[in-house]
C-alpha cells in the first residue's frame, strides 16, 4: 500500500501549533529572571511535572526512532523490549530524586563539579552539547516527516520549518512555557494513541492480517538481531535517562519532594501506556507500508484512518516532537551559558545578560542541530549515537556521585573522557564494526575506567 498525502490533516497540526505558540507567549510573560526561564521558578506541580516528564522523554526518539523504527525494522518483541530500560531508569531516578533536589543546580555539569572539580564541569558540558544537539536534530526531521505526509512537501523543506518552530518556542519562554505545553501534549497523545490502536488494526485486517504481511523474523524474540546487537539498542536509552539533564532539571523544578515523587509515578504509568501503543501501531504500519522510511511508520497510519482520528494522532506526534526539541535545545543552551561562557568568559554577567545569552545560544545550537542531521541516514542511527555519547560519557560518573563516596576527580574525569572518546572512535573512525552500536563497547570502557582509576587513586578512608 502506498501513502496518499492528506492535506486536511495539516489543519490539525496547524491548530495545535497555534495553541502551542499562544501558550508559549502567555507563559513567557511570567518570566522575571533566569530561574524562571530554566527551572520554571521551581513551581511545577504534580500534573504539569508528570506531563513534562512524559513529553520530554517521548519525542521523535519514540515517534520516529525507538519503538517505531524497531517495530518496523525488527519486529514487535524488540520494540516492546525498548520499554524496559525506560521503566528501570524511572525507578532508579525515583530513588535519587531527593538528592537531585538537594543539589539545586541548573545543570548536571554543576552536580559533577561538586564532586570532580571545574574541569569535569567543562568536559561534561561538551558531552551534553554533543549529545543534545543530536537529539534536537532528529526532532526537526520528525516534523519534516509530518509535513511530507500531509502536504507532500519534501522532508528537507519540512525539516527547516520544524527547526524554526522548535527554536522559536524554546527561546521565548524557557521551561516556564515549555512545561505547560508539554503537559497538554502528553495527555493529548495518550488519548490519541488509544483511539488509534484499535482503529488501525481494524483497517489492517486484525492481528492475523498484520502478521501475515510481515517477515516471519519480525515475530521472533530478537527479529534479525543477535542478542548482543539487541542489547546495543536497549542500553543507550537506559543510560541516557539515568543521567539526562532534562529530567534532573525538571525534578529540581518541582514544588517539593512529594510532587516530584507523585509525578514520577505518573510518568511510569504513562510510559506503560504510551510505549506499547506506539510499538503495536508501528508494527501494523509495517504490514501496510513496507517500503517507507522506518521513521515514518507511526505517522503513515494517519493517512488511512478517519480524518479526525488521524489528525488528532498527527497533532499529538507533532506535540511530542516539538516539546522534546524545545527541552533539549533549552538544556544544551543552558550548559553553554552557565558552564562555559558564564564560568570562564563572562564571569561578571548579570542575570539579565545570562538570560539573553541563553536565548542566543538556543538559536545558535538550533542551527547546528539542523546541520548535524544531514550526516546521519536514519533517525534511529543518530538517536543511538546521541544517547551513547551521553550515556557512556557522563552517566557512570554522575551515578557514582550519588552511590559511591570513594570516587574522586581523577576517576570521574577519566571515565567521562574514556566513554565519549570510545563512542566517537567506534561510530565515526571505525564505522560501527560488526553492526554493533557503540554502547556495547563504550559503556563497559567508561565503567571499568571509573572503577580502576578510583581504586588506584583514592584513599581507603573515603569509602
XYZ file of C-alpha atoms in Angstrom:
463
model
C 0.000 0.000 0.000
C 1.337 3.447 -0.878
C 0.960 6.621 1.125
C -1.590 9.133 -0.134
C -0.972 12.647 1.120
C -3.900 14.128 3.011
C -3.580 17.929 3.249
C -6.660 18.075 5.505
C -4.513 16.623 8.302
C -2.410 19.767 8.193
C -5.296 21.712 9.771
C -4.978 19.609 12.929
C -1.206 20.067 13.027
C -1.567 23.792 12.364
C -4.247 24.241 15.025
C -2.121 22.567 17.640
C 0.913 24.597 16.568
C -1.075 27.804 17.081
C -2.194 26.637 20.552
C 1.425 25.909 21.499
C 2.583 29.316 20.285
C -0.198 31.122 22.185
C 0.570 29.187 25.383
C 4.297 29.821 24.927
C 3.784 33.567 24.571
C 1.341 33.678 27.517
C 3.668 31.890 29.931
C 6.727 33.787 28.684
C 5.201 36.948 30.232
C 5.618 35.370 33.671
C 9.404 35.240 33.377
C 11.255 37.711 35.582
C 14.673 36.061 35.938
C 16.858 33.177 34.766
C 15.484 30.756 37.384
C 12.004 31.308 35.949
C 13.360 30.589 32.461
C 15.395 27.487 33.330
C 13.636 25.948 36.358
C 10.124 27.450 35.950
C 10.615 29.222 39.282
C 10.646 25.787 40.988
C 6.869 25.877 40.789
C 5.883 22.754 38.799
C 3.052 20.815 40.436
C 2.348 17.101 40.092
C 0.180 17.175 36.953
C 2.333 19.566 34.923
C 5.516 17.820 36.073
C 4.096 14.421 35.073
C 3.188 15.763 31.657
C 6.522 17.430 31.009
C 8.459 14.291 32.044
C 6.329 12.185 29.683
C 6.500 14.575 26.757
C 10.212 15.282 27.075
C 11.139 11.600 27.096
C 8.671 10.545 24.377
C 9.628 12.721 21.421
C 10.803 11.910 17.944
C 13.010 9.279 19.584
C 9.848 7.202 20.057
C 7.653 8.652 17.304
C 10.307 8.301 14.556
C 13.104 6.227 16.139
C 12.979 3.986 19.206
C 9.862 1.835 19.390
C 8.610 2.964 15.972
C 11.740 2.132 13.965
C 12.367 -1.050 15.978
C 8.846 -2.357 15.329
C 9.097 -1.553 11.638
C 12.634 -2.852 11.092
C 12.975 -5.759 13.523
C 9.526 -6.711 14.827
C 7.103 -6.328 17.699
C 9.056 -8.021 20.507
C 12.263 -5.945 20.091
C 10.054 -2.841 20.039
C 8.258 -3.823 23.254
C 11.611 -4.523 24.914
C 12.546 -0.861 24.318
C 10.168 -0.022 27.186
C 12.168 -1.933 29.810
C 15.176 0.447 30.017
C 12.801 3.375 30.495
C 10.928 1.712 33.349
C 14.179 0.702 35.082
C 15.567 4.220 34.622
C 12.460 5.868 36.087
C 12.677 3.540 39.091
C 16.293 4.482 39.813
C 15.585 8.201 39.369
C 12.740 7.831 41.856
C 15.273 6.729 44.452
C 17.747 9.546 43.852
C 15.269 12.399 43.185
C 15.638 13.851 46.728
C 19.407 14.075 46.238
C 18.903 15.790 42.865
C 16.717 18.445 44.502
C 19.276 18.947 47.272
C 21.928 19.924 44.752
C 19.606 22.571 43.250
C 21.828 23.046 40.206
C 20.749 24.350 36.802
C 22.827 21.675 35.026
C 24.177 18.161 35.525
C 27.613 19.678 34.961
C 27.094 21.692 38.137
C 26.454 18.495 40.112
C 29.588 16.900 38.658
C 31.657 19.948 39.561
C 30.736 19.484 43.233
C 32.458 16.070 43.201
C 35.058 16.233 40.447
C 36.006 19.900 40.094
C 35.736 22.566 37.395
C 37.496 20.519 34.688
C 34.780 17.880 34.964
C 32.153 20.585 34.563
C 33.687 21.726 31.276
C 34.051 18.175 29.909
C 30.500 17.303 30.946
C 29.147 20.422 29.247
C 30.832 19.477 25.981
C 29.426 15.930 26.202
C 25.910 17.238 26.896
C 26.060 19.669 23.990
C 27.350 16.951 21.618
C 24.504 14.634 22.604
C 21.656 17.111 22.916
C 22.356 18.771 19.571
C 21.989 15.297 18.040
C 18.694 14.700 19.869
C 17.294 18.060 18.748
C 18.308 17.333 15.159
C 16.052 14.314 14.777
C 13.107 16.148 16.301
C 13.429 18.527 13.344
C 13.400 15.587 10.943
C 10.318 14.181 12.671
C 8.424 17.361 11.814
C 9.769 17.069 8.278
C 8.139 13.623 8.057
C 4.810 15.032 9.265
C 4.755 17.858 6.735
C 5.756 15.438 3.986
C 2.842 13.162 4.875
C 0.275 15.927 4.960
C 1.323 18.193 2.102
C 3.751 16.188 0.004
C 6.490 18.796 0.527
C 9.978 17.344 0.725
C 11.208 16.090 4.101
C 14.128 18.532 3.760
C 11.874 21.596 3.497
C 9.656 20.272 6.290
C 12.733 19.831 8.476
C 13.641 23.508 8.017
C 10.130 24.548 9.062
C 10.370 22.214 12.062
C 13.701 23.729 13.042
C 12.260 27.251 13.007
C 9.244 26.266 15.153
C 11.347 24.392 17.727
C 13.874 27.239 18.062
C 11.127 29.868 18.373
C 9.194 28.068 21.095
C 12.344 27.234 23.095
C 13.614 30.795 23.000
C 10.513 32.732 24.037
C 9.686 31.266 27.423
C 12.114 28.560 28.540
C 10.820 25.870 30.913
C 8.156 28.253 32.230
C 6.340 27.998 28.875
C 7.648 24.584 27.755
C 6.308 22.637 30.778
C 2.576 23.503 30.385
C 2.667 22.807 26.630
C 4.444 19.525 27.441
C 1.652 18.529 29.808
C -1.061 19.268 27.250
C 0.910 17.343 24.624
C 1.357 14.276 26.818
C -2.297 13.871 27.753
C -3.455 14.536 24.182
C -1.016 11.902 22.913
C -2.200 9.219 25.326
C -5.790 9.773 24.204
C -4.801 9.802 20.518
C -2.749 6.608 20.742
C -5.559 4.667 22.402
C -8.071 5.778 19.807
C -5.632 4.906 17.008
C -4.557 1.463 18.255
C -7.830 -0.463 17.740
C -8.713 1.582 14.661
C -5.534 0.760 12.733
C -5.820 -2.968 13.471
C -9.380 -3.000 12.124
C -8.149 -1.273 8.963
C -5.137 -3.626 8.665
C -7.293 -6.746 8.901
C -6.752 -7.596 12.546
C -3.752 -9.286 14.160
C -3.791 -12.103 11.594
C -3.885 -9.632 8.734
C -0.846 -7.818 10.125
C 1.235 -10.912 10.926
C 0.549 -12.430 7.503
C 2.091 -9.364 5.843
C 5.350 -9.049 7.802
C 8.513 -11.156 7.535
C 8.443 -14.211 9.815
C 11.596 -12.974 11.600
C 9.586 -9.975 12.828
C 7.585 -12.300 15.068
C 10.635 -13.687 16.857
C 12.185 -12.504 20.131
C 15.057 -10.569 18.563
C 13.947 -10.026 14.955
C 17.019 -10.289 12.735
C 19.299 -9.118 15.557
C 21.528 -11.283 17.695
C 21.385 -10.816 21.475
C 24.398 -8.500 21.618
C 23.029 -6.297 18.822
C 19.652 -6.085 20.598
C 21.398 -5.092 23.815
C 23.114 -2.372 21.800
C 19.687 -0.815 21.169
C 18.421 -1.180 24.750
C 21.316 0.169 26.814
C 21.623 3.675 25.277
C 18.164 4.800 26.402
C 18.688 3.470 29.944
C 21.965 5.303 30.446
C 20.719 8.478 28.795
C 17.690 8.533 31.087
C 19.746 7.897 34.226
C 21.867 10.952 33.548
C 19.512 13.060 31.435
C 19.933 16.704 32.395
C 16.379 17.465 31.244
C 14.960 15.072 33.820
C 17.234 16.397 36.557
C 16.165 19.963 35.753
C 12.507 19.019 35.852
C 12.813 17.195 39.168
C 14.642 20.245 40.543
C 11.773 22.425 39.235
C 9.049 20.728 41.273
C 7.268 22.470 44.112
C 8.649 19.862 46.535
C 9.629 16.252 47.149
C 6.044 14.936 47.311
C 5.038 16.415 43.964
C 8.236 15.064 42.376
C 7.563 11.525 43.636
C 3.924 11.581 42.514
C 4.957 12.913 39.111
C 7.480 10.115 38.659
C 4.817 7.514 39.447
C 2.578 9.214 36.873
C 5.469 9.173 34.391
C 5.942 5.427 34.934
C 2.237 4.718 34.402
C 2.193 6.972 31.335
C 5.102 5.099 29.745
C 3.359 1.773 30.392
C 0.513 3.131 28.253
C 2.426 5.053 25.581
C 5.357 2.796 24.703
C 3.428 -0.436 23.887
C 0.782 1.550 21.981
C 3.442 3.116 19.733
C 5.048 -0.305 19.191
C 1.829 -2.019 18.111
C 0.740 0.854 15.856
C 4.140 0.931 14.100
C 4.055 -2.857 13.741
C 0.681 -2.644 11.989
C 2.102 0.084 9.779
C 4.999 -2.167 8.726
C 2.493 -4.604 7.232
C 0.644 -1.833 5.377
C 3.542 0.355 4.195
C 6.536 -1.982 3.805
C 8.562 0.384 1.619
C 8.525 3.623 3.603
C 11.274 5.118 5.781
C 11.087 3.301 9.165
C 10.886 6.656 10.923
C 7.538 7.373 9.210
C 5.827 4.150 10.330
C 3.600 5.565 13.060
C 2.776 8.779 11.236
C 1.930 6.952 7.986
C -1.061 5.328 9.683
C -2.738 8.735 9.915
C -3.292 8.736 6.139
C -5.564 5.652 6.167
C -7.632 6.360 9.270
C -10.728 8.537 9.549
C -9.548 12.123 9.165
C -10.411 13.238 12.703
C -8.576 10.308 14.332
C -5.600 10.649 12.010
C -5.490 14.391 12.587
C -5.526 14.054 16.375
C -2.725 11.459 16.272
C -0.635 13.616 13.954
C -1.181 16.656 16.187
C -0.110 14.568 19.185
C 3.005 13.358 17.343
C 3.798 16.953 16.437
C 3.380 17.957 20.056
C 5.726 15.277 21.350
C 8.356 16.133 18.767
C 8.239 19.902 19.303
C 8.243 19.716 23.113
C 11.186 17.317 23.153
C 13.094 19.513 20.722
C 12.371 22.581 22.864
C 13.506 20.875 26.033
C 16.812 19.508 24.794
C 17.637 22.746 22.982
C 16.936 24.772 26.115
C 19.000 22.376 28.195
C 22.019 22.471 25.869
C 21.904 26.270 25.681
C 21.834 26.402 29.480
C 25.096 24.460 29.532
C 26.808 26.830 27.123
C 25.653 29.869 29.089
C 26.293 28.776 32.669
C 29.052 26.160 32.366
C 31.207 27.709 29.668
C 30.525 31.409 28.979
C 29.355 32.404 32.464
C 32.017 30.285 34.141
C 35.085 31.141 32.072
C 34.446 34.041 29.696
C 31.950 36.493 31.194
C 32.144 35.777 34.906
C 30.535 39.049 35.972
C 27.469 38.739 33.736
C 24.208 39.960 35.253
C 21.137 37.753 35.476
C 19.602 39.654 32.547
C 22.728 39.115 30.439
C 22.753 35.394 31.251
C 19.115 35.151 30.192
C 19.901 36.922 26.906
C 22.867 34.632 26.270
C 20.737 31.529 26.853
C 18.256 32.710 24.210
C 21.092 33.470 21.773
C 22.616 30.001 22.226
C 19.220 28.372 21.700
C 19.220 29.871 18.213
C 22.866 29.004 17.510
C 22.559 25.397 18.669
C 19.316 25.070 16.714
C 21.205 25.897 13.528
C 23.952 23.386 14.407
C 21.298 20.718 15.075
C 19.837 21.235 11.627
C 23.285 20.854 10.056
C 24.069 17.663 12.032
C 21.044 15.696 10.816
C 22.432 15.856 7.285
C 25.191 13.416 8.315
C 23.024 10.515 9.535
C 20.920 8.362 7.164
C 18.193 7.424 9.680
C 16.665 8.786 12.860
C 17.495 5.555 14.715
C 21.206 5.910 13.907
C 21.551 9.483 15.121
C 19.455 8.537 18.169
C 21.806 5.698 19.156
C 24.854 7.951 18.627
C 23.448 10.788 20.742
C 22.244 8.516 23.537
C 25.601 6.712 23.770
C 27.718 9.868 23.736
C 25.739 10.958 26.777
C 25.082 7.623 28.467
C 28.643 6.297 28.263
C 30.407 9.635 28.552
C 28.517 11.038 31.501
C 26.135 8.707 33.328
C 28.618 6.349 35.082
C 30.482 9.302 36.615
C 27.192 11.017 37.523
C 25.629 7.989 39.236
C 28.853 7.485 41.174
C 28.305 10.924 42.751
C 25.146 9.564 44.390
C 26.154 5.955 45.065
C 29.936 5.723 45.645
C 31.592 8.181 48.001
C 35.057 6.866 47.132
C 35.128 8.227 43.554
C 37.357 11.222 43.007
C 38.345 13.823 40.452
C 40.778 11.569 38.575
C 38.333 8.689 38.176
C 35.340 10.839 37.240
C 37.168 12.798 34.566
C 38.911 9.672 33.213
C 35.577 7.854 32.897
C 33.913 10.739 31.041
C 36.771 11.108 28.569
C 37.037 7.348 28.018
C 33.299 6.978 27.366
C 32.926 9.754 24.822
C 36.231 9.082 23.006
C 35.409 5.376 22.663
C 31.967 6.250 21.281
C 33.359 8.647 18.678
C 36.094 6.220 17.605
C 33.657 3.300 17.267
C 30.953 5.273 15.441
C 32.976 7.647 13.269
C 36.545 6.396 12.797
C 35.778 2.662 12.696
C 32.316 2.937 11.119
C 30.494 0.741 13.681
C 32.197 -2.679 13.212
C 30.066 -5.849 13.295
C 26.967 -3.598 13.123
C 27.210 -3.164 16.892
C 26.070 0.114 18.427
C 28.929 1.775 20.257
C 27.290 1.438 23.686
C 28.361 -2.225 23.808
C 31.993 -1.090 23.810
C 31.920 2.445 25.225
C 29.812 1.835 28.334
C 31.961 -1.023 29.733
C 35.087 1.021 29.000
C 33.692 4.021 30.927
C 32.630 1.883 33.909
C 35.901 -0.068 34.049
C 37.963 3.129 33.873
C 35.833 4.664 36.647
C 36.347 1.670 38.957
C 40.018 1.036 38.208
C 41.115 4.672 38.494
C 39.109 5.084 41.708
C 40.737 2.037 43.301
C 44.187 3.178 42.185
C 43.944 6.801 43.284
C 41.531 7.078 46.230
C 42.237 6.900 49.916
C 40.623 3.832 51.504
C 39.342 6.004 54.312
C 36.935 7.711 51.853
C 34.973 4.568 51.052
